[in-house]
CSV table of C-alpha atoms and ligand atoms in Angstrom, one decimal:
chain,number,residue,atom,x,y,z
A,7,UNK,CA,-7.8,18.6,-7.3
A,8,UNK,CA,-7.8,14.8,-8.5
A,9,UNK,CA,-9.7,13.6,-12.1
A,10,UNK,CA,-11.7,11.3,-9.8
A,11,UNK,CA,-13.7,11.2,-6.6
A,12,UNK,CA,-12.5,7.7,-4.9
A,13,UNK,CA,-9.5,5.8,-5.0
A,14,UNK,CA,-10.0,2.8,-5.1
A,15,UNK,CA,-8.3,0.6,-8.0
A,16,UNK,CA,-4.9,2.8,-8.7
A,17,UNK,CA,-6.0,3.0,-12.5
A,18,UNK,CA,-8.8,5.4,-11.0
A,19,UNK,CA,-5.4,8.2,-10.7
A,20,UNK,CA,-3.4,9.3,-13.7
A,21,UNK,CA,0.0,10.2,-14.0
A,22,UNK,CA,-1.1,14.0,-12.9
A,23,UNK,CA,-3.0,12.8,-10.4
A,24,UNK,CA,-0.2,10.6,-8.9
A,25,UNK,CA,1.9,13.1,-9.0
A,26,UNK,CA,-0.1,15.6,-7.4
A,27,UNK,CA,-0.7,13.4,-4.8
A,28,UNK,CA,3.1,12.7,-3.6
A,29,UNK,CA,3.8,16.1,-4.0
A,30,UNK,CA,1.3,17.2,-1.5
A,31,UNK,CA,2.8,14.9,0.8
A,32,UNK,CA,5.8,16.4,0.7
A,33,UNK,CA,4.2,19.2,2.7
A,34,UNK,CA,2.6,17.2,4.9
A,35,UNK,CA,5.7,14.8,5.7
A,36,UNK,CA,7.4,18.3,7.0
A,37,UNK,CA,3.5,19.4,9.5
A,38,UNK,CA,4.5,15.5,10.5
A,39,UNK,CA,8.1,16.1,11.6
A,40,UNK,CA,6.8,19.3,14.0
A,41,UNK,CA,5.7,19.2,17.6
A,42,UNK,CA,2.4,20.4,17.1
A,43,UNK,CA,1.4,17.7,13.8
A,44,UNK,CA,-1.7,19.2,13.5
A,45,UNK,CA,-3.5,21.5,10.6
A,46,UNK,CA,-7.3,22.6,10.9
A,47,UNK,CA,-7.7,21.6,7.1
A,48,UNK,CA,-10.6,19.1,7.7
A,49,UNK,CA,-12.3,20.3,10.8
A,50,UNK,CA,-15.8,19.4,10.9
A,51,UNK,CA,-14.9,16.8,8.5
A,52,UNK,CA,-16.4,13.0,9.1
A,53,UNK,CA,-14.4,10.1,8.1
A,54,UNK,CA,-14.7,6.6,9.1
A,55,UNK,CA,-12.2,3.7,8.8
A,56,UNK,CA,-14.3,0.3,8.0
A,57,UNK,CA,-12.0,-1.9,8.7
A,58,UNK,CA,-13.4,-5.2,8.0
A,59,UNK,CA,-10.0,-7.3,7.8
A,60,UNK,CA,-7.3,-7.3,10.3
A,61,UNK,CA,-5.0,-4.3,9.8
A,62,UNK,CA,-2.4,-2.8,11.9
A,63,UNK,CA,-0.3,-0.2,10.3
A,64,UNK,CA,-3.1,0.7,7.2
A,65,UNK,CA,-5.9,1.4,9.6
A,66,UNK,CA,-3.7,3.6,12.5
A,67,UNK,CA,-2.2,5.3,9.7
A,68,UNK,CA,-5.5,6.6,8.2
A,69,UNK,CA,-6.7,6.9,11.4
A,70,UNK,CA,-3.5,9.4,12.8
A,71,UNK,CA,-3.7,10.9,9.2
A,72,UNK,CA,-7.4,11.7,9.7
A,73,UNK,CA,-6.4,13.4,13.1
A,74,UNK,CA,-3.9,15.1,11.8
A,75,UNK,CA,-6.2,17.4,9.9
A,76,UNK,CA,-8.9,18.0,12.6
A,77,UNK,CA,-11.0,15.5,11.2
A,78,UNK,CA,-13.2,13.6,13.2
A,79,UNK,CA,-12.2,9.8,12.5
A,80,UNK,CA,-14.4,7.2,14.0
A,81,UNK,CA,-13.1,3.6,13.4
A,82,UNK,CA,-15.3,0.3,12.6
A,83,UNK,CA,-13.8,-2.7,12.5
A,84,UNK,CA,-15.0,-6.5,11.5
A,85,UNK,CA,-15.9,-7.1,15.0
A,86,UNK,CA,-17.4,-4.4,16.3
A,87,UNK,CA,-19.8,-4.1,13.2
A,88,UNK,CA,-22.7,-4.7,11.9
A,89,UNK,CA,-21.7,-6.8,9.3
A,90,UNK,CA,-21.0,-9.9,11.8
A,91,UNK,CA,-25.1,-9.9,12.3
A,92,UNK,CA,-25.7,-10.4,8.3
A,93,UNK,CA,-26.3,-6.7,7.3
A,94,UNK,CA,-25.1,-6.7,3.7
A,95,UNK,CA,-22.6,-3.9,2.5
A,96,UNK,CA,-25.1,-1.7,0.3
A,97,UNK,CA,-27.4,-1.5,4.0
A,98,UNK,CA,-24.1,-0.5,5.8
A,99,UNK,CA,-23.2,2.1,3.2
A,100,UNK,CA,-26.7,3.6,3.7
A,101,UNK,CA,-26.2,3.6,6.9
A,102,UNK,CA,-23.0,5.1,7.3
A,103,UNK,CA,-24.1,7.4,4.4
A,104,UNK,CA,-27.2,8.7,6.5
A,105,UNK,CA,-24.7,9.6,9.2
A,106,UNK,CA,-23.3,12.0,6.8
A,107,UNK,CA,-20.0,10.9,6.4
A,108,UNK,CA,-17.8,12.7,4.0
A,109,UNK,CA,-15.5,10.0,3.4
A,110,UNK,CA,-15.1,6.2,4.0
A,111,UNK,CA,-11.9,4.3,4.1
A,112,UNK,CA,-12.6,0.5,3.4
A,113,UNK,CA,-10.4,-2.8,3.8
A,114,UNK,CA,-12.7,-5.9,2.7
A,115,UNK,CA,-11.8,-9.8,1.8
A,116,UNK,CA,-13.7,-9.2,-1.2
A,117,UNK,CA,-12.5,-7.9,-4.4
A,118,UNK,CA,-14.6,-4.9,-5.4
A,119,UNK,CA,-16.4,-4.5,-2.2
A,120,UNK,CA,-15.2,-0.7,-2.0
A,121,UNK,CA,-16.5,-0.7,-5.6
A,122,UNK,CA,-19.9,-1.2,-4.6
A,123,UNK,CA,-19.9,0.8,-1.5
A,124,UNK,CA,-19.2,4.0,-3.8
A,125,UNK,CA,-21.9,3.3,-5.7
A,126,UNK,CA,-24.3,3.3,-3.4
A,127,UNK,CA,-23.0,6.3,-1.2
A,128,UNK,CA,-22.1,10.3,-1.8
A,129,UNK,CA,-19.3,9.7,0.1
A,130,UNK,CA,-15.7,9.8,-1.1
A,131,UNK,CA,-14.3,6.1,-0.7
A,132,UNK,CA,-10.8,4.8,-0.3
A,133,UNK,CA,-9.9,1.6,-0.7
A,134,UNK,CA,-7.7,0.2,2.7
A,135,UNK,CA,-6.9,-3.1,0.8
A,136,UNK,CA,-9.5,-5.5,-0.7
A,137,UNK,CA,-8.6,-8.9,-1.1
A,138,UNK,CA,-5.9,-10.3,-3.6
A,139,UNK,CA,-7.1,-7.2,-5.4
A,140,UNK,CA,-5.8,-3.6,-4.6
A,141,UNK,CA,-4.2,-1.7,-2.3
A,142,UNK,CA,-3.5,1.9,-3.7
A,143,UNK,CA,-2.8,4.0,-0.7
A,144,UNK,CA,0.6,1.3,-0.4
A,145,UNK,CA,1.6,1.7,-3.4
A,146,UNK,CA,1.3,5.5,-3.3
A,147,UNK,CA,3.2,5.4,0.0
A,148,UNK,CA,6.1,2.9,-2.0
A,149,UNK,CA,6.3,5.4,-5.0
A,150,UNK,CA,6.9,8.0,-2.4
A,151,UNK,CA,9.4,6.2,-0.2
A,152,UNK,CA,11.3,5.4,-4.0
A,153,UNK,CA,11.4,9.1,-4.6
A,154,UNK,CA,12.6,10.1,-1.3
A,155,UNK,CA,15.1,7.6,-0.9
A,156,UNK,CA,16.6,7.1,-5.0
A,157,UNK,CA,15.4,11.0,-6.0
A,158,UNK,CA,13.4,10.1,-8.9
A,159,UNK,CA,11.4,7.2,-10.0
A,160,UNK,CA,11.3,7.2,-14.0
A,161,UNK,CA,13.7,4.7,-15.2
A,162,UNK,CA,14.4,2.5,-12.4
A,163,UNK,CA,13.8,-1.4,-12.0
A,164,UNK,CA,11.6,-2.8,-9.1
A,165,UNK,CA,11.9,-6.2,-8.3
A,166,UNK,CA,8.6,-7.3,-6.8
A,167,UNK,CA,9.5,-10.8,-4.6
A,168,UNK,CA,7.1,-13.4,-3.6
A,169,UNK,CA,3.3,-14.2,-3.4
A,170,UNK,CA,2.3,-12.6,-6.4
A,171,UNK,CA,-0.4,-14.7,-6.9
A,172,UNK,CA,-2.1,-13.8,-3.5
A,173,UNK,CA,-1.2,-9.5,-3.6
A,174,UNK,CA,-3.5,-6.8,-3.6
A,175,UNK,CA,0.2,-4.7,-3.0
A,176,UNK,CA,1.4,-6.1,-6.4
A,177,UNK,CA,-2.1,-5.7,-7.7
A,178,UNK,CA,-1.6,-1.4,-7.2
A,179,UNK,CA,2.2,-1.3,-7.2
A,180,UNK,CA,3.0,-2.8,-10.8
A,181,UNK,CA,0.8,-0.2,-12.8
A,182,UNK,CA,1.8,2.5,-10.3
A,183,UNK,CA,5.4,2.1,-11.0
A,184,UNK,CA,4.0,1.7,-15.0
A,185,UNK,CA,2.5,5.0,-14.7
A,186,UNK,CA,5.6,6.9,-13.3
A,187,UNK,CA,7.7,5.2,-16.0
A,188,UNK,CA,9.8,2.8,-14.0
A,189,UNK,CA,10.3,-0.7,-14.5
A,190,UNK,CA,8.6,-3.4,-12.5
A,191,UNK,CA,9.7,-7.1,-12.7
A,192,UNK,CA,7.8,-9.6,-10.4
A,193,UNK,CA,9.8,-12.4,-9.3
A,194,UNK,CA,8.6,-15.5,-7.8
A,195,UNK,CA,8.4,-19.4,-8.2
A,196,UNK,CA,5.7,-20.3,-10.7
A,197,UNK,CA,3.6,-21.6,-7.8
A,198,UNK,CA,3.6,-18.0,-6.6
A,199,UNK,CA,2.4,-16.6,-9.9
A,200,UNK,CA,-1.0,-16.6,-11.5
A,201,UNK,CA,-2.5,-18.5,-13.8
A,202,UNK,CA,-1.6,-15.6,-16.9
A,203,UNK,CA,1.3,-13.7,-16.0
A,204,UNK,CA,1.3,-11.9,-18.9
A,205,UNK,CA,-1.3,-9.8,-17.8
A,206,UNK,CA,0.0,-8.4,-15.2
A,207,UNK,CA,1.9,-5.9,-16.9
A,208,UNK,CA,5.5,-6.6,-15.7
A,209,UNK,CA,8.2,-8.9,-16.5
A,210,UNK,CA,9.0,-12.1,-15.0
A,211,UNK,CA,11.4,-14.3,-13.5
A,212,UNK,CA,11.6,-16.9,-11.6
A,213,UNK,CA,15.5,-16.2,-10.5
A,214,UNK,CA,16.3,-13.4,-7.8
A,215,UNK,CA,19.7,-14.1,-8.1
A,216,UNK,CA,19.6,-13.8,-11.7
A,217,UNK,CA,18.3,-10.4,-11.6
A,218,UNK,CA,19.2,-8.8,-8.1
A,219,UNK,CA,22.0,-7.0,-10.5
A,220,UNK,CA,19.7,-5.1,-12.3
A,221,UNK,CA,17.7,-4.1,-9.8
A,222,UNK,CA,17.2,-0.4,-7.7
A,223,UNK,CA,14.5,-1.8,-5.4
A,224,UNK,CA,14.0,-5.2,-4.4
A,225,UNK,CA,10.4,-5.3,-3.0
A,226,UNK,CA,9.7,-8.3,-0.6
A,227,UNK,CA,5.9,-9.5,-0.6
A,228,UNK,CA,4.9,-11.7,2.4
A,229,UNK,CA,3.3,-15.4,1.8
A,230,UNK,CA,-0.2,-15.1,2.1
A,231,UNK,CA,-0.8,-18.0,4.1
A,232,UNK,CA,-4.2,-16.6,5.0
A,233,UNK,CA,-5.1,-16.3,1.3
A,234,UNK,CA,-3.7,-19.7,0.2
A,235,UNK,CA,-4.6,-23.4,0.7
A,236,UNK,CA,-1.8,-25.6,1.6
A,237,UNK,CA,1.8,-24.4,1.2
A,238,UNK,CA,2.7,-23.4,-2.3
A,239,UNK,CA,6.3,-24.8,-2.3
A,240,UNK,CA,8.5,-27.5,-0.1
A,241,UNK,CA,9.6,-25.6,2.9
A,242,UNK,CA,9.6,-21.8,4.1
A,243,UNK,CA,13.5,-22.3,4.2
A,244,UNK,CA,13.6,-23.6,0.8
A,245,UNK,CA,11.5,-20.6,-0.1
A,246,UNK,CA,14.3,-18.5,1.9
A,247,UNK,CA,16.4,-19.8,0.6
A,248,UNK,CA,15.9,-18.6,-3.2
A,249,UNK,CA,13.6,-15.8,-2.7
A,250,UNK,CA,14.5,-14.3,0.5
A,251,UNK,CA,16.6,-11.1,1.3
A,252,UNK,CA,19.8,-11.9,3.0
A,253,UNK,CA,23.2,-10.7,3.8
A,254,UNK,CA,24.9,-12.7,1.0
A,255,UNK,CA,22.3,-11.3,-1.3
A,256,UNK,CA,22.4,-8.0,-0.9
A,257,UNK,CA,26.5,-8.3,-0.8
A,258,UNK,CA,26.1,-9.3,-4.4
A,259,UNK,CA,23.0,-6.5,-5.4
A,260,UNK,CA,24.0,-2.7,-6.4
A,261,UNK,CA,25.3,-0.8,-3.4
A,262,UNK,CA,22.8,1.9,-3.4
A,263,UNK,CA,20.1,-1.1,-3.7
A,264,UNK,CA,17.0,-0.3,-1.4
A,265,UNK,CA,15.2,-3.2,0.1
A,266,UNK,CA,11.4,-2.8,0.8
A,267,UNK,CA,8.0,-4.5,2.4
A,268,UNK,CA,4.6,-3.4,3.0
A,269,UNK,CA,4.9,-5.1,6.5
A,270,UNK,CA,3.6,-7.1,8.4
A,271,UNK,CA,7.1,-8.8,7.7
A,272,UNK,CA,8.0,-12.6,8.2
A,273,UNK,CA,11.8,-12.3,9.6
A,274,UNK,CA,14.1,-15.1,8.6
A,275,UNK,CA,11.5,-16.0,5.6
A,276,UNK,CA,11.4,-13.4,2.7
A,277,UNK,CA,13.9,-11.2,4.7
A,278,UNK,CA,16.5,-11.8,7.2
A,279,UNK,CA,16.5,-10.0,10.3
A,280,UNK,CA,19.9,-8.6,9.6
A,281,UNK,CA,19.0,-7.3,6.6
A,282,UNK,CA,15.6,-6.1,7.9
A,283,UNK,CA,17.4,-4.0,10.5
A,284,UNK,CA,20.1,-2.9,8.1
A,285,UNK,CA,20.1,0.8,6.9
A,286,UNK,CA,19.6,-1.3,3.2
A,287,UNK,CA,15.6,-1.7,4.5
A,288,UNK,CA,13.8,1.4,4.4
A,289,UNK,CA,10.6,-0.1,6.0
A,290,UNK,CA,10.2,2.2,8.8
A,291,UNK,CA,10.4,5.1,6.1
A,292,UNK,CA,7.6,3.4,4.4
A,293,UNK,CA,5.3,3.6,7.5
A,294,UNK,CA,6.3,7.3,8.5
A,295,UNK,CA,5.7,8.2,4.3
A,296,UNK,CA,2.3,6.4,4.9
A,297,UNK,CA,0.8,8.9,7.1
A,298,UNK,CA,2.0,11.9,4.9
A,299,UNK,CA,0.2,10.1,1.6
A,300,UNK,CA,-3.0,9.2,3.2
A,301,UNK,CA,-3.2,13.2,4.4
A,302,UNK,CA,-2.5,14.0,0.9
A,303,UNK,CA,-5.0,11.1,-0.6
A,304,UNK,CA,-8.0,12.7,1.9
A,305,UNK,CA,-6.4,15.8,1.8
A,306,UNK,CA,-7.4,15.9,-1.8
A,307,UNK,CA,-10.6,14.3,-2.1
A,308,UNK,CA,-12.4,16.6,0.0
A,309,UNK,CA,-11.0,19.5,-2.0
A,310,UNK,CA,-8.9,21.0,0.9
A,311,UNK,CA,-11.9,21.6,3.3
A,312,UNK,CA,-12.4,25.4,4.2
A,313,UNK,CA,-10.0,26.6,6.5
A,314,UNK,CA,-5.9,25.8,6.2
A,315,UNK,CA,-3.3,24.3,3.7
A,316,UNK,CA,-0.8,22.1,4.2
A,317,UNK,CA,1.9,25.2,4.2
B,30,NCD,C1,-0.4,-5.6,3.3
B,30,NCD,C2,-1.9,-5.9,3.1
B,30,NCD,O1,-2.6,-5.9,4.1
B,30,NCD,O2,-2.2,-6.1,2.0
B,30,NCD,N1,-0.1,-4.9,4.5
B,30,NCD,C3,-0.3,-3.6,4.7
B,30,NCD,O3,-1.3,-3.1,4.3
B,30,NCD,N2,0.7,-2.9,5.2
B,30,NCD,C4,0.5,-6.7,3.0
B,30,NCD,C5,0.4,-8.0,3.8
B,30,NCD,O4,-0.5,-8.1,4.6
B,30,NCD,O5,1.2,-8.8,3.6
């Protein structure tokens, strides 16, 4: 059904793959706009949700999307796991994998830490977000969200705005919008950028206003704060102030412009709350997409389970 068993860096999916996996959203988006949003497709299924950074909307998405096809989710979060007493992440993976869990969806501060725990379980991982590194399941849900709303995503121009530096989102979305055949360009002050832009496979500027014209989807990345030591420029209303989304902006960006964030969003700093709340920002739709994809994503990995499709 997919050409690999985890997700975990978006390279892991081709083209096909991706593909495949928005399309069999599309039936789940319609079981998620019924009353009863329910489909027996992974009963008897086990997946956990090891959540071991704070998450709202990631983690209650997989969770609902888990639920959604019968499967039994249990969640584990920093907290509440064994991790906090020193267990190291190959003895949890044991652990977890002794339980006989089918599949594993993992958010970690480290880069790679979903890496390792596939290697060192039969399970099925996907990656929730780890670090400045990845987060494929958002940019699955983005290219989505881009298809729904524009119709098609080969050929169009994606600004990605802000802390690219610091962006696991950035780190998945870029090459997914590469794959498709649409156009990323990251913009951001060179503070914001890292060391070797050109490696990360889209162009650059360090101008919104320069190229808002061009663009189909401007994509607004929150500061990392968390993630960064000190403030990497003067002021956040400096920063607003040239990188931010606002009313004035978006007067002067293509009408059918879409404006975009993986949430949690900073109003007033890298978007207005006037434009946040506009019909322009199509962040909500991002969120309801998310649980369709992540249905799809396990959907797919566990080869459909043995009873029900999504139709
Ligand atoms: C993002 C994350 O955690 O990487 N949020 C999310 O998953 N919806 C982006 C962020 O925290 O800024």
């Amino acid at each position: 059904m997919l050409s690999t068993p985890n997700i975990i860096d978006i390279q892991d999916l081709t083209e096909s793959d991706i593909i495949t996996i928005l399309d069999t959203a599309e039936s789940f988006k319609e079981v998620n706009e019924r009353r009863i949003k329910k489909l027996p497709t992974l009963r008897g299924r086990t997946i956990i949700n090891l959540f071991l950074e704070p998450s709202t909307r990631t983690r209650t998405s997989f969770e609902i999307a888990a639920k959604r096809l019968s499967a039994d989710a249990v969640n584990m979060t920093g907290s509440a796991s064994a991790t906090v007493k020193g267990e190291s992440l190959r003895d949890t993976a044991q652990t977890l994998s002794a339980m006989a869990c089918d599949l594993i969806v993992v958010r970690h501060k480290y880069a790679g830490a979903p890496r390792v725990l596939a290697e060192c379980m039969d399970a099925h991982v996907i990656n929730g977000g780890d670090g400045r590194h990845q987060h494929p399941t958002q940019a699955l849900l983005d290219l989505f969200t881009i298809r729904q709303e524009l119709g098609h995503l080969e050929g169009l121009t994606v600004g990605i705005v802000g802390d690219i530096a610091n962006s696991r989102v950035a780190g998945s979305l870029i090459p997914a919008l590469r794959a498709v055949g649409a156009r990323p360009i990251v913009i951001a002050p060179p503070t914001l950028l890292p060391a070797r832009p050109d490696v990360l496979g889209a162009e650059v500027s360090y101008s919104l206003d320069d190229v808002l014209p061009d663009l189909d989807v401007a994509y607004m990345l929150r500061i990392q704060m968390e993630r960064s030591e000190g403030m990497p420029f003067p002021s956040l209303r400096e920063y607003a102030r040239f990188y931010g989304m606002n009313a004035a902006r978006l007067a002067k960006a293509r009408p059918e412009m879409k404006v975009m964030h993986p949430g949690p969003m900073n109003r007033g700093v890298e978007v207005s709350s006037d434009v946040a709340d506009s019909p322009r920002a199509i962040v909500l739709d991002q969120v309801n997409s998310g649980v369709a994809v992540r249905m799809a994503t396990m959907y797919l990995l566990l080869g459909g389970g043995d009873s029900g499709t999504a139709s």
